[in-house]
Amino acid sequence: MAFERVGVVGLGTMGAGIAEVFARAGLRVIGVEADAEALARGRGHLERSTGKAVDKGKLAPGQRDEILGRITLTTSREDLRDVDLVVEAIPEILDYKISLFKDLDRICEPGTVMATNTSSLSVTAIAAATGRPGRVVGMHFFNPAPVMKLVEVVGTVVTEPGVVADVTALAGRLGKTAVAVGDRAGFVVNRLLLPYLNHAAALMELGVAGRDDIDAAMRLGVGLPMGPFALLDLIGLDTAYEVMGVLFDETRDRRHAPSPLLRELVTAGLLGRKSGRGFYGESSESGESGAYGGAPHREQVKPRLGTFKVVGYEDEGDGLAERLRAAGFKASEDPDVVLCLADRPVIEHAVRLPDPARMVGVHLVGEQVAELASTALTSEHAATAARDLMKIVGLTPVPCKDRAGFVVDALLFPYLNDAVRMYDAGYASIEDIDAAMRLGCGYPAGPFEMLESFGLARVRDGLRALYTEYREPAFAPAPLLDQLVTADLSEFPRR
Ligand SMILES: NC(=O)c1ccc[n+]([C@@H]2O[C@H](COP(=O)([O-])OP(=O)(O)OC[C@H]3O[C@@H](n4cnc5c(N)ncnc54)[C@H](O)[C@@H]3O)[C@@H](O)[C@H]2O)c1
């Protein structure tokens, strides 16, 4: 089926971008909003987004006019009577969507395909509310829709043969890569992404590390395009909260229960970028006016010659000691700070020292980040000295508590474990899961690519440590991962 005229209902964070994507591919678009004020906001999104593309030289002014000229904006759903496809992008609340689809079913021709951009709700339940369940699918775009290359196409048990293939072909025409999946809360990407974001909020609530430090660790250490709190602001905290609630309802996994922190911010109207404030203020990752901002150690570095000692892993430890010596610091038997690059918990190493207050745990993440774990006994003097030393040798310090996995492994390893479980359950292939996370989230590598580059045994052992510390059942290594390590394999068998 060829789609030439499409409707987009809801022109908020996602819908405006989706309308732009269709218009860029030459389709005619009717954009529908709830009222005149929201319609003006939607028009503003479209004008700003295409305006930015012109400013960056990615679009000629004439092309922009053509794109905007293909989009008709209205507050009347009745205008959708002649479209071939309608994509819904209204808030993530099942009752709203069901009532909208019932009405669209009345308005649109029987052959029209109806798609929902839901992140987590049951496409089957939405389809069942219409008289054409076979022609209802999920068409899940990613934020920002004009940029992110992935579309998850969700078929249900009642989808007519051919509809998923037609929508997949349309995604290709839009310049996107489609991954076809079954109807399970969160599909591939949100099922893996949202628990990680929720976990970041939980670590902050537990005081393991602060907002800016967690974001810096994931961005600079792991190479993600943004940290979890900046991403929550981009997604919209209300949307993230709703999606997590739906995941929890399906899985009853308490990691999916939305963090109380999110509920508090949503109730306060701090929804992220769309409301101007969320975890951050107006400009992400720089503003101090958002909630929970301002790490206390952002002061200028005052180089202060101190002494240090490095203990632990030979190669990593020697490398760090060498960098410190090259920066003019002295190794000493009576050091200001003892930097411990050894298996955690750091406190077990600290209590063996004559002065445990001097020990700080160090975990180097990538080329740029040093996680610095203070134990219950670490002195402020040692913690500050460790931070200064890292800054002077060009590393970004991420202060945190001495907890299993510190920040990065604690956030990353359960996500990798979830991906293994998803694959082992037969929901999606390794290739699709990797592609979905790369193209849907802009990650530098998919979870299986990350697992294989970190080393399966390291991730399995890290998960065991997390499980031992937090006793969270989902942190126990997936049986498949455990078996591959036992069999001494370094890669996942591609089936
Ligand atoms: N935000 C994300 O990162 C993201 C990513 C992928 C998918 N999604 C999904 O996309 C959908 C929309 O999310 P969003 O973040 O764009 O929400 P949003 O709150 O930014 O936008 C929703 C828009 O729908 C409009 N609306 C509400 N009721 C309407 C109605 N009856 N008719 C027409 N318009 C109506 C609102 O005025 C608003 O402009 C949700 O299902 C969400 O899960 C969101």
Coordinates of C-alpha atoms and ligand atoms in Angstrom, one line a residue:
M1 CA 0.0 0.0 0.0
A2 CA 1.4 3.5 -0.9
F3 CA 0.9 6.1 1.7
E4 CA 0.7 9.7 0.3
R5 CA -1.6 11.6 2.7
V6 CA -1.0 11.1 6.4
G7 CA -2.5 12.6 9.5
V8 CA -0.5 13.2 12.7
V9 CA -2.6 13.7 15.9
G10 CA -0.8 15.6 18.7
L11 CA 2.0 18.0 17.8
G12 CA 4.0 18.0 21.0
T13 CA 7.5 16.8 21.6
M14 CA 7.1 13.9 19.2
G15 CA 4.2 14.7 16.9
A16 CA 5.7 17.9 15.4
G17 CA 8.9 16.0 14.6
I18 CA 6.9 13.1 13.0
A19 CA 4.9 15.6 10.9
E20 CA 8.2 17.1 9.7
V21 CA 9.7 13.7 8.9
F22 CA 6.7 12.9 6.6
A23 CA 6.7 16.3 4.9
R24 CA 10.5 16.1 4.3
A25 CA 9.9 12.8 2.5
G26 CA 7.3 14.5 0.2
L27 CA 4.1 13.3 1.8
R28 CA 1.2 15.6 2.5
V29 CA 0.5 15.9 6.2
I30 CA -2.5 17.0 8.2
G31 CA -1.5 17.9 11.8
V32 CA -4.2 17.9 14.4
E33 CA -4.0 19.4 17.8
A34 CA -6.5 19.6 20.7
D35 CA -7.1 23.4 20.6
A36 CA -5.9 26.6 19.1
E37 CA -3.2 27.3 21.7
A38 CA -1.7 23.8 21.4
L39 CA -1.9 24.2 17.6
A40 CA 0.1 27.4 17.8
R41 CA 2.7 25.6 20.0
G42 CA 2.9 22.8 17.4
R43 CA 3.4 25.3 14.6
G44 CA 6.2 26.9 16.7
H45 CA 7.9 23.5 17.1
L46 CA 7.8 23.0 13.3
E47 CA 9.0 26.4 12.5
R48 CA 11.9 26.3 15.0
S49 CA 13.0 22.8 14.0
T50 CA 13.1 23.6 10.3
G51 CA 14.5 27.1 11.0
K52 CA 17.5 25.5 12.9
A53 CA 18.1 23.2 9.9
V54 CA 18.3 26.2 7.6
D55 CA 20.6 28.0 10.1
K56 CA 22.9 25.0 10.1
G57 CA 23.0 24.9 6.3
K58 CA 21.3 21.5 6.3
L59 CA 18.2 22.8 4.5
A60 CA 17.8 25.6 1.9
P61 CA 15.2 28.2 2.8
G62 CA 13.2 27.2 -0.3
Q63 CA 13.1 23.6 0.8
R64 CA 11.9 24.7 4.3
D65 CA 9.0 26.5 2.7
E66 CA 8.2 23.4 0.6
I67 CA 8.2 21.2 3.7
L68 CA 6.0 23.6 5.8
G69 CA 3.8 24.0 2.7
R70 CA 3.0 20.3 2.7
I71 CA 1.7 20.4 6.3
T72 CA -1.8 21.6 7.0
L73 CA -2.6 22.4 10.6
T74 CA -6.1 22.0 12.1
T75 CA -8.0 21.5 15.4
S76 CA -10.6 19.3 13.6
R77 CA -10.1 15.6 13.5
E78 CA -12.8 15.4 10.8
D79 CA -10.2 16.7 8.4
L80 CA -8.5 13.3 8.6
R81 CA -11.3 11.6 6.6
D82 CA -9.2 11.1 3.4
V83 CA -5.8 10.1 4.8
D84 CA -4.1 6.8 4.0
L85 CA -2.4 6.6 7.4
V86 CA -2.8 8.4 10.7
V87 CA -0.1 8.4 13.4
E88 CA -1.2 9.3 16.9
A89 CA 1.2 11.1 19.3
I90 CA -0.9 12.3 22.2
P91 CA 0.0 11.7 25.9
E92 CA 0.9 8.2 27.1
I93 CA -2.5 7.5 28.7
L94 CA -4.4 4.5 27.5
D95 CA -7.9 5.9 28.0
Y96 CA -7.0 9.0 25.9
K97 CA -5.7 6.9 23.2
I98 CA -8.6 4.5 23.1
S99 CA -11.1 7.2 22.9
L100 CA -9.1 8.9 20.1
F101 CA -8.8 5.7 18.1
K102 CA -12.6 5.0 18.4
D103 CA -13.2 8.4 17.0
L104 CA -10.6 8.0 14.2
D105 CA -12.2 4.7 13.3
R106 CA -15.5 6.5 12.7
I107 CA -13.8 9.3 10.7
C108 CA -11.3 7.5 8.5
E109 CA -11.9 5.3 5.5
P110 CA -12.0 1.5 6.4
G111 CA -8.7 1.0 4.5
T112 CA -6.8 3.7 6.4
V113 CA -4.0 2.3 8.6
M114 CA -3.9 3.7 12.1
A115 CA -0.7 3.8 14.0
T116 CA 0.2 4.8 17.6
N117 CA 3.5 6.3 18.6
T118 CA 3.0 4.8 22.1
S119 CA 6.3 4.0 23.9
S120 CA 4.8 1.3 26.1
L121 CA 1.0 0.9 26.0
S122 CA -0.6 -2.2 24.6
V123 CA -1.1 -1.7 20.8
T124 CA -3.4 -4.7 21.0
A125 CA -5.7 -3.0 23.5
I126 CA -5.7 0.2 21.3
A127 CA -6.4 -2.0 18.2
A128 CA -9.2 -3.9 19.9
A129 CA -11.0 -0.6 20.6
T130 CA -11.5 -0.1 16.9
G131 CA -13.5 -1.9 14.2
R132 CA -10.3 -2.5 12.2
P133 CA -7.9 -4.2 14.6
G134 CA -6.0 -5.7 11.7
R135 CA -5.1 -2.3 10.4
V136 CA -3.7 -0.8 13.7
V137 CA 0.0 -1.0 14.4
G138 CA 2.6 0.7 16.5
M139 CA 4.9 3.2 14.7
H140 CA 7.3 4.2 17.3
F141 CA 9.6 7.1 16.4
F142 CA 12.5 8.4 18.6
N143 CA 13.2 11.8 20.0
P144 CA 14.1 14.0 18.1
A145 CA 12.1 12.3 15.3
P146 CA 13.8 14.2 12.4
V147 CA 17.2 13.1 13.7
M148 CA 16.9 9.6 15.1
K149 CA 17.0 6.9 12.5
L150 CA 15.0 4.1 14.2
V151 CA 11.3 3.3 13.9
E152 CA 10.0 0.3 15.9
V153 CA 7.1 -1.1 13.9
V154 CA 4.8 -3.0 16.3
G155 CA 2.5 -5.7 15.0
T156 CA -0.1 -7.5 17.1
V157 CA -1.5 -11.0 16.9
V158 CA -4.4 -9.6 14.9
T159 CA -2.5 -7.3 12.5
E160 CA -3.4 -8.2 8.9
P161 CA -0.6 -9.7 6.8
G162 CA 1.1 -7.0 4.8
V163 CA 0.3 -4.1 7.1
V164 CA 3.6 -4.4 9.0
A165 CA 5.5 -4.8 5.7
D166 CA 3.8 -1.7 4.3
V167 CA 4.6 0.4 7.3
T168 CA 8.2 -0.9 7.3
A169 CA 8.5 0.1 3.7
L170 CA 7.2 3.5 4.5
A171 CA 9.8 3.9 7.3
G172 CA 12.5 3.1 4.7
R173 CA 11.0 5.8 2.4
L174 CA 11.3 8.3 5.3
G175 CA 15.0 7.4 5.5
K176 CA 14.6 5.4 8.7
T177 CA 15.6 1.9 9.7
A178 CA 12.6 -0.1 10.9
V179 CA 12.8 -2.9 13.5
A180 CA 9.6 -5.0 13.5
V181 CA 8.7 -6.3 17.0
G182 CA 5.8 -7.9 18.8
D183 CA 3.5 -6.1 21.3
R184 CA 5.3 -6.0 24.6
A185 CA 5.5 -3.1 27.0
G186 CA 8.4 -0.8 26.1
F187 CA 9.2 -2.8 22.9
V188 CA 13.0 -3.0 22.5
V189 CA 14.3 0.4 23.3
N190 CA 12.2 1.6 26.2
R191 CA 12.2 -1.8 27.8
L192 CA 16.0 -1.4 28.0
L193 CA 16.4 2.3 28.4
L194 CA 13.8 3.3 30.9
P195 CA 14.9 1.0 33.7
Y196 CA 18.4 2.5 33.3
L197 CA 17.0 6.0 33.6
N198 CA 15.0 5.0 36.6
H199 CA 18.0 3.4 38.2
A200 CA 20.0 6.7 37.7
A201 CA 17.3 8.5 39.6
A202 CA 17.4 5.8 42.3
L203 CA 21.2 6.2 42.7
M204 CA 20.8 9.9 43.1
E205 CA 18.1 9.4 45.7
L206 CA 20.4 7.0 47.5
G207 CA 23.1 9.6 47.5
V208 CA 25.5 7.4 45.6
A209 CA 26.4 10.4 43.3
G210 CA 25.0 13.7 42.1
R211 CA 23.1 14.7 39.0
D212 CA 26.0 16.3 37.2
D213 CA 28.4 13.6 38.1
I214 CA 26.2 10.8 37.0
D215 CA 25.5 12.6 33.7
A216 CA 29.2 13.3 33.1
A217 CA 30.2 9.7 33.9
M218 CA 27.8 8.3 31.3
R219 CA 28.5 10.9 28.7
L220 CA 32.3 11.2 29.0
G221 CA 33.1 7.8 30.3
V222 CA 30.8 5.6 28.2
G223 CA 30.4 7.9 25.2
L224 CA 26.6 8.2 25.4
P225 CA 25.2 11.3 23.7
M226 CA 23.8 12.6 27.0
G227 CA 23.6 11.6 30.6
P228 CA 20.4 10.0 32.1
F229 CA 19.1 13.2 33.7
A230 CA 19.6 15.3 30.5
L231 CA 17.9 12.6 28.6
L232 CA 14.9 12.5 31.0
D233 CA 14.6 16.2 30.5
L234 CA 14.5 15.7 26.7
I235 CA 12.0 12.9 26.9
G236 CA 9.8 14.8 29.3
L237 CA 9.5 13.6 32.9
D238 CA 5.7 13.1 32.6
T239 CA 6.1 10.9 29.6
A240 CA 9.0 8.9 31.3
Y241 CA 6.9 8.6 34.4
E242 CA 3.9 7.2 32.5
V243 CA 6.0 4.8 30.5
M244 CA 7.7 3.4 33.6
G245 CA 4.3 2.9 35.2
V246 CA 3.2 0.9 32.2
L247 CA 6.3 -1.2 32.3
F248 CA 5.8 -1.8 36.0
D249 CA 2.2 -2.9 35.5
E250 CA 3.3 -5.5 33.0
T251 CA 6.4 -6.8 34.7
R252 CA 5.9 -6.1 38.4
D253 CA 9.7 -5.7 38.4
R254 CA 10.3 -3.1 41.1
R255 CA 13.1 -1.5 39.1
H256 CA 10.3 -0.4 36.8
A257 CA 8.3 1.3 39.5
P258 CA 8.8 5.0 38.7
S259 CA 11.2 6.7 41.1
P260 CA 9.5 8.9 43.7
L261 CA 11.8 11.7 42.6
L262 CA 10.1 11.7 39.2
R263 CA 6.6 11.8 40.7
E264 CA 7.7 14.8 42.8
L265 CA 9.1 16.7 39.8
V266 CA 6.1 15.9 37.6
T267 CA 3.7 17.1 40.3
A268 CA 5.7 20.3 40.7
G269 CA 5.3 20.9 36.9
L270 CA 9.0 20.4 36.3
L271 CA 8.6 18.3 33.1
G272 CA 12.0 18.9 31.4
R273 CA 12.6 20.9 28.3
K274 CA 9.0 21.2 27.3
S275 CA 8.2 23.2 30.5
G276 CA 11.6 25.0 30.6
R277 CA 12.8 23.2 33.8
G278 CA 13.2 19.6 34.9
F279 CA 16.4 18.1 36.3
Y280 CA 18.1 21.0 34.6
G281 CA 17.2 24.6 33.9
E282 CA 16.8 26.1 30.5
S283 CA 20.0 24.9 29.0
S284 CA 20.7 21.3 29.8
E285 CA 23.8 20.3 31.7
S286 CA 24.8 23.9 32.5
G287 CA 21.9 25.4 34.3
E288 CA 21.8 25.4 38.1
S289 CA 18.1 26.3 38.2
G290 CA 16.7 22.9 37.7
A291 CA 16.0 20.4 40.5
Y292 CA 18.8 18.7 42.4
G293 CA 21.5 20.7 40.6
G294 CA 24.9 21.9 41.4
A295 CA 27.6 19.5 42.4
P296 CA 29.6 21.0 45.2
H297 CA 33.0 20.5 43.6
R298 CA 32.7 22.7 40.5
E299 CA 35.2 25.3 41.9
Q300 CA 38.3 26.3 39.9
V301 CA 41.2 23.9 40.2
K302 CA 43.8 25.3 42.4
P303 CA 46.9 23.1 41.8
R304 CA 48.1 22.1 45.2
L305 CA 51.1 19.9 45.3
G306 CA 50.2 16.8 47.3
T307 CA 51.6 13.3 47.7
F308 CA 49.9 10.1 46.7
K309 CA 50.3 6.4 46.7
V310 CA 48.6 4.1 44.2
V311 CA 47.6 0.6 45.1
G312 CA 45.9 -2.1 43.2
Y313 CA 45.8 -3.3 39.5
E314 CA 49.4 -3.2 38.3
D315 CA 48.9 -1.9 34.7
E316 CA 46.2 0.6 35.4
G317 CA 47.8 1.7 38.7
D318 CA 51.2 2.1 37.2
G319 CA 49.8 4.2 34.3
L320 CA 48.0 6.5 36.8
A321 CA 51.0 6.8 39.0
E322 CA 53.1 7.7 36.0
R323 CA 50.7 10.4 34.9
L324 CA 50.7 11.9 38.4
R325 CA 54.5 11.9 38.6
A326 CA 54.7 13.5 35.2
A327 CA 52.4 16.2 36.6
G328 CA 54.8 16.9 39.4
F329 CA 53.3 15.0 42.2
K330 CA 55.4 12.8 44.5
A331 CA 54.7 9.2 45.4
S332 CA 55.1 8.9 49.1
E333 CA 55.0 6.4 52.0
D334 CA 53.1 9.1 54.0
P335 CA 50.7 10.2 51.3
D336 CA 47.8 12.7 51.4
V337 CA 45.7 10.2 49.6
V338 CA 45.9 6.5 48.8
L339 CA 44.3 5.8 45.4
C340 CA 43.0 2.3 45.3
L341 CA 42.5 0.7 41.9
A342 CA 41.5 -2.7 43.2
D343 CA 38.4 -4.8 43.3
R344 CA 35.7 -3.2 45.3
P345 CA 34.4 -2.7 48.0
V346 CA 37.1 -0.1 48.8
I347 CA 36.4 -0.2 52.5
E348 CA 37.8 -3.7 52.7
H349 CA 41.1 -2.3 51.5
A350 CA 40.9 0.8 53.6
V351 CA 40.5 -0.9 56.9
R352 CA 43.9 -2.6 56.4
L353 CA 45.7 0.8 56.3
P354 CA 47.1 2.4 59.4
D355 CA 45.0 5.5 58.4
P356 CA 41.9 4.4 56.5
A357 CA 40.7 8.0 56.1
R358 CA 43.3 8.5 53.4
M359 CA 41.9 5.9 51.0
V360 CA 39.8 6.8 47.9
G361 CA 38.7 4.1 45.4
V362 CA 39.4 4.9 41.8
H363 CA 37.8 3.4 38.7
L364 CA 39.0 4.7 35.4
V365 CA 36.2 4.8 32.8
G366 CA 37.3 5.2 29.2
E367 CA 40.0 7.8 28.6
Q368 CA 38.4 10.8 30.4
V369 CA 36.6 9.8 33.6
A370 CA 37.8 8.7 37.0
E371 CA 35.1 7.6 39.5
L372 CA 36.3 8.4 43.0
A373 CA 34.6 6.4 45.7
S374 CA 34.7 7.7 49.3
T375 CA 34.1 5.2 52.0
A376 CA 32.4 5.8 55.3
L377 CA 35.9 6.6 56.7
T378 CA 37.4 8.7 53.9
S379 CA 38.3 12.2 55.1
E380 CA 37.2 15.3 53.2
H381 CA 40.9 16.2 52.8
A382 CA 41.7 12.9 51.0
A383 CA 38.5 13.1 48.8
T384 CA 39.4 16.7 47.8
A385 CA 43.0 15.8 47.1
A386 CA 41.9 12.9 44.9
R387 CA 39.6 15.2 42.9
D388 CA 42.3 17.8 42.4
L389 CA 44.9 15.2 41.4
M390 CA 42.5 13.8 38.7
K391 CA 41.6 17.2 37.3
I392 CA 45.3 18.1 37.0
V393 CA 46.1 15.0 35.0
G394 CA 43.1 15.8 32.7
L395 CA 40.5 13.4 34.0
T396 CA 37.0 14.3 35.0
P397 CA 36.4 13.2 38.6
V398 CA 33.1 11.6 39.4
P399 CA 32.8 11.5 43.2
C400 CA 30.6 8.7 44.5
K401 CA 30.0 6.4 47.4
D402 CA 31.7 3.1 47.8
R403 CA 28.9 1.0 46.4
A404 CA 29.1 -2.0 44.1
G405 CA 29.7 -0.8 40.5
F406 CA 30.2 2.8 41.7
V407 CA 28.1 4.7 39.1
V408 CA 28.9 3.5 35.6
D409 CA 29.0 -0.3 36.1
A410 CA 26.0 -0.1 38.4
L411 CA 24.0 1.6 35.6
L412 CA 25.4 -0.1 32.6
F413 CA 25.6 -3.8 33.6
P414 CA 22.0 -4.3 34.6
Y415 CA 21.1 -2.7 31.2
L416 CA 23.3 -5.2 29.4
N417 CA 21.9 -8.0 31.5
D418 CA 18.4 -7.0 30.5
A419 CA 19.4 -7.1 26.8
V420 CA 20.7 -10.6 27.2
R421 CA 17.4 -11.7 28.9
M422 CA 15.4 -10.0 26.1
Y423 CA 17.4 -11.9 23.4
D424 CA 17.2 -15.2 25.3
A425 CA 13.4 -14.8 25.6
G426 CA 13.3 -14.7 21.8
Y427 CA 11.8 -11.2 21.6
A428 CA 14.4 -9.8 19.2
S429 CA 17.6 -10.8 17.6
I430 CA 21.0 -9.5 18.7
E431 CA 21.4 -7.5 15.5
D432 CA 18.0 -5.9 16.0
I433 CA 18.6 -5.1 19.7
D434 CA 22.1 -3.6 18.9
A435 CA 20.7 -1.6 15.9
A436 CA 17.7 -0.3 18.0
M437 CA 19.9 1.1 20.8
R438 CA 22.4 2.6 18.3
L439 CA 19.7 4.2 16.1
G440 CA 17.0 4.9 18.6
C441 CA 19.3 6.4 21.3
G442 CA 22.4 7.4 19.4
Y443 CA 24.5 5.1 21.5
P444 CA 28.0 4.4 20.2
A445 CA 27.4 0.7 20.4
G446 CA 24.6 -1.7 21.0
P447 CA 24.4 -3.7 24.2
F448 CA 25.9 -6.9 22.7
E449 CA 28.7 -4.9 21.1
M450 CA 29.4 -3.3 24.5
L451 CA 29.3 -6.7 26.3
E452 CA 31.8 -8.2 23.9
S453 CA 34.1 -5.2 24.1
F454 CA 34.0 -5.1 27.9
G455 CA 34.5 -8.9 28.2
L456 CA 31.7 -11.2 29.1
A457 CA 33.4 -12.4 32.3
R458 CA 33.9 -8.8 33.6
V459 CA 30.2 -8.0 33.1
R460 CA 29.1 -11.3 34.7
D461 CA 31.4 -10.7 37.7
G462 CA 30.2 -7.1 38.0
L463 CA 26.6 -8.3 38.0
R464 CA 27.4 -10.8 40.7
A465 CA 28.9 -8.0 42.9
L466 CA 25.8 -5.9 42.3
Y467 CA 23.5 -8.7 43.2
T468 CA 25.5 -9.5 46.3
E469 CA 25.3 -5.9 47.4
Y470 CA 21.8 -4.9 46.5
R471 CA 20.1 -8.3 46.5
E472 CA 18.1 -7.2 43.5
P473 CA 17.0 -10.4 41.6
A474 CA 17.3 -8.7 38.2
F475 CA 21.0 -8.0 38.9
A476 CA 21.8 -11.7 39.0
P477 CA 23.6 -12.5 35.8
A478 CA 21.3 -13.8 33.0
P479 CA 21.8 -17.6 32.8
L480 CA 22.9 -17.3 29.1
L481 CA 25.6 -14.9 30.1
D482 CA 26.8 -17.1 32.9
Q483 CA 26.9 -20.1 30.6
L484 CA 28.9 -18.3 27.9
V485 CA 31.5 -17.3 30.5
T486 CA 31.6 -20.9 31.9
A487 CA 32.1 -22.2 28.3
D488 CA 34.9 -19.6 27.9
L489 CA 33.3 -17.9 25.0
S490 CA 33.9 -14.3 24.3
E491 CA 31.1 -13.7 21.9
F492 CA 27.4 -14.4 21.7
P493 CA 26.5 -17.1 19.2
R494 CA 24.5 -15.4 16.4
R495 CA 21.6 -17.7 15.8
Ligands
LIG1 N1 8.9 12.2 24.5 C1 9.6 11.2 23.9 O1 10.8 11.2 24.0 C2 8.8 10.1 23.2 C3 9.5 9.3 22.3 C4 8.9 8.3 21.6 C5 7.5 8.2 21.8 N2 6.8 9.0 22.7 C6 5.4 8.8 22.8 O2 4.8 9.8 22.0 C7 3.5 10.1 22.5 C8 3.5 11.6 22.7 O3 4.5 12.0 23.7 P1 5.1 13.4 23.7 O4 6.3 13.3 24.5 O5 5.2 14.0 22.3 O6 4.0 14.2 24.5 P2 3.7 15.8 24.6 O7 3.0 16.0 25.9 O8 5.0 16.6 24.3 O9 2.7 16.1 23.4 C9 1.4 15.6 23.4 C10 0.6 16.5 22.5 O10 -0.7 15.9 22.3 C11 -1.7 17.0 22.3 N3 -3.0 16.4 22.5 C12 -3.5 15.9 23.7 N4 -4.7 15.4 23.5 C13 -5.0 15.6 22.2 C14 -6.1 15.2 21.3 N5 -7.1 14.6 21.8 N6 -6.0 15.6 20.0 C15 -5.0 16.2 19.5 N7 -3.9 16.5 20.3 C16 -3.9 16.2 21.6 C17 -1.2 17.9 23.4 O11 -1.7 19.2 23.2 C18 0.3 17.9 23.1 O12 0.8 18.9 22.2 C19 3.4 9.3 23.8 O13 2.6 8.2 23.5 C20 4.8 9.0 24.1 O14 4.9 7.8 24.9 C21 7.5 10.0 23.3

